[in-house]
Every structure is written in C-alpha cells, then in structure tokens.
Short mmCIF file of C-alpha atoms in Angstrom, two decimals:
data_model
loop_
_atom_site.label_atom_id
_atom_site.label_comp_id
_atom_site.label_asym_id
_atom_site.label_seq_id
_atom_site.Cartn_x
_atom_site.Cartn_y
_atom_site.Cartn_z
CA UNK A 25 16.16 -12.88 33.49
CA UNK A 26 16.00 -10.60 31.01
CA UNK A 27 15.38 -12.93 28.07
CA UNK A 28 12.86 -14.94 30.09
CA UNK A 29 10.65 -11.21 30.12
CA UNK A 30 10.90 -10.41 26.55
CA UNK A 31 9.99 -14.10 25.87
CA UNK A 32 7.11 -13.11 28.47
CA UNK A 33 5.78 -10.11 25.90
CA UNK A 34 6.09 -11.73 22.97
CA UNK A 35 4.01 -14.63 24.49
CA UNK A 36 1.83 -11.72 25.48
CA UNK A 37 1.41 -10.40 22.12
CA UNK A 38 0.83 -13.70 20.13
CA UNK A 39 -2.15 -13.83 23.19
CA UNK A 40 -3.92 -10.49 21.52
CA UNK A 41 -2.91 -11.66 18.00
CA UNK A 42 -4.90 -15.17 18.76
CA UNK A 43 -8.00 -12.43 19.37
CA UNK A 44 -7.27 -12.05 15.53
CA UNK A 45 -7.19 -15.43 14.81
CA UNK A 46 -10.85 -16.39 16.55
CA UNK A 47 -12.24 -13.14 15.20
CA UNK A 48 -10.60 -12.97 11.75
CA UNK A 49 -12.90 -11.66 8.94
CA UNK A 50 -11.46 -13.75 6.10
CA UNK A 51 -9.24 -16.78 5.82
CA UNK A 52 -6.56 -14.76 4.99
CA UNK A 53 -6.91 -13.20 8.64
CA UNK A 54 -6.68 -16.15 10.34
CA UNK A 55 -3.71 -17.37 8.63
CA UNK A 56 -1.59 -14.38 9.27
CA UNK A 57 -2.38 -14.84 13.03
CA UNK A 58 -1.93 -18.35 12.86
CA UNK A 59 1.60 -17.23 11.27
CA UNK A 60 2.17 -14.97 14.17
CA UNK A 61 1.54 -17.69 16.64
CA UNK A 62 4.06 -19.51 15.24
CA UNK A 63 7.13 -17.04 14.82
CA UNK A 64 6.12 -16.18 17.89
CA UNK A 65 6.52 -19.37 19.54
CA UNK A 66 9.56 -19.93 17.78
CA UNK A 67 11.56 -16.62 18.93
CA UNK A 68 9.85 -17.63 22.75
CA UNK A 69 11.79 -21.39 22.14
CA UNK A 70 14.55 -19.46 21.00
CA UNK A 71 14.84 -17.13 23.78
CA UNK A 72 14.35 -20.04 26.49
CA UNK A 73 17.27 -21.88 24.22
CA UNK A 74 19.58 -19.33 24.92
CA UNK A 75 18.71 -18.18 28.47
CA UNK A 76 18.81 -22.13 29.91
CA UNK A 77 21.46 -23.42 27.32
CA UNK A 78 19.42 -26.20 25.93
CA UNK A 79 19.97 -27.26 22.60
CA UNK A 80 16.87 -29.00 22.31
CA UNK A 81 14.84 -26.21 22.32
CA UNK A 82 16.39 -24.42 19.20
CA UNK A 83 15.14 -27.71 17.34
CA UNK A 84 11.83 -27.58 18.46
CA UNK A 85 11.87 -23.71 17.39
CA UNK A 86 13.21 -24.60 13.88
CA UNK A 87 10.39 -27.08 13.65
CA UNK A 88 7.97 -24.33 14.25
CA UNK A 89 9.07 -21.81 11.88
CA UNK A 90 8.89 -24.59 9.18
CA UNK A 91 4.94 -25.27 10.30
CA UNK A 92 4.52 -21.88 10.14
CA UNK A 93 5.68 -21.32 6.53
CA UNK A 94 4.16 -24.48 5.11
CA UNK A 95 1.04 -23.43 6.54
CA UNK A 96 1.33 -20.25 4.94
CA UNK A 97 2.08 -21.42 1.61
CA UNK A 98 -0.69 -24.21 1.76
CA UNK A 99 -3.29 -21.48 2.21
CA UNK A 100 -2.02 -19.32 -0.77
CA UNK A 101 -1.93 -22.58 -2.98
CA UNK A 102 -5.51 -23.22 -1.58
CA UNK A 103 -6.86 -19.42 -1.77
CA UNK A 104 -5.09 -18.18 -4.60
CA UNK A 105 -6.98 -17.15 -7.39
CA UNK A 106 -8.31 -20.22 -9.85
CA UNK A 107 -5.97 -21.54 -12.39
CA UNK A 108 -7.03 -22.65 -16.26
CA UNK A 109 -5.95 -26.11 -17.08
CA UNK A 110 -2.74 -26.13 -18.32
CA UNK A 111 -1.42 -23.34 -17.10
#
C-alpha cells in the first residue's frame, strides 16, 4: 500500500511538472519537463514492479528511462550552440 501512494505523488508531481512542459518559456524548458515525465514514469513502473511482483513492468520502466535520455541528448545535439565545419 505504501508503494502504491508514493507512486501516487510522484504521478502527482510529474502532473504540475507537465504545467512546465505546456507553459515552458524556451525549448530547453520543455525538455527538462518532458525529462521529468519520464523518470517519473519510470520510478511509478518501478514502484508498481515491486509492489505487484511483475517483472514486466521493470522492462517497460527501463524502456522509459532510455526515451528519456535519448530525448535529452537529441535536443542538446539539436540546440547546442553551431559548430564550424570540421570541427
């Protein structure tokens, strides 16, 4: 039960951090709370893995921590400062 209400706040909290993401200033805003979302979800999959014993849910939560960081690292290829030829 416990696990199940922690996994209930952190869902909370990646609701207010989505406020971030729809009202972001910058890319750079959005991307960080696009990055929460998705440690998020993968500590909720991980906390539902352990409190029902399922297996199958730790996968999906590994698969969402890998989004998360190829997103990241897509944008800061994309956004990072320009590049000479060459270099």
């Amino acid at each position: 039960m416990f696990l199940v209400a922690v996994g209930a706040f952190i869902l909370l909290m990646i609701g207010l951090g989505l406020v971030r993401l729809l009202r972001g200033p910058s890319a750079a805003d959005r991307m960080m709370a696009a990055q929460l979302a998705g440690t998020g979800l993968a500590a909720v999959c991980l906390l539902l893995a352990s409190a029902s014993g399922m297996s199958a849910i730790a996968d999906v939560a590994v698969a969402l921590a890998l989004l998360a960081a190829l997103g990241a690292v897509a944008l800061s290829r994309h956004a990072g400062p320009a590049r000479e030829p060459g270099e």
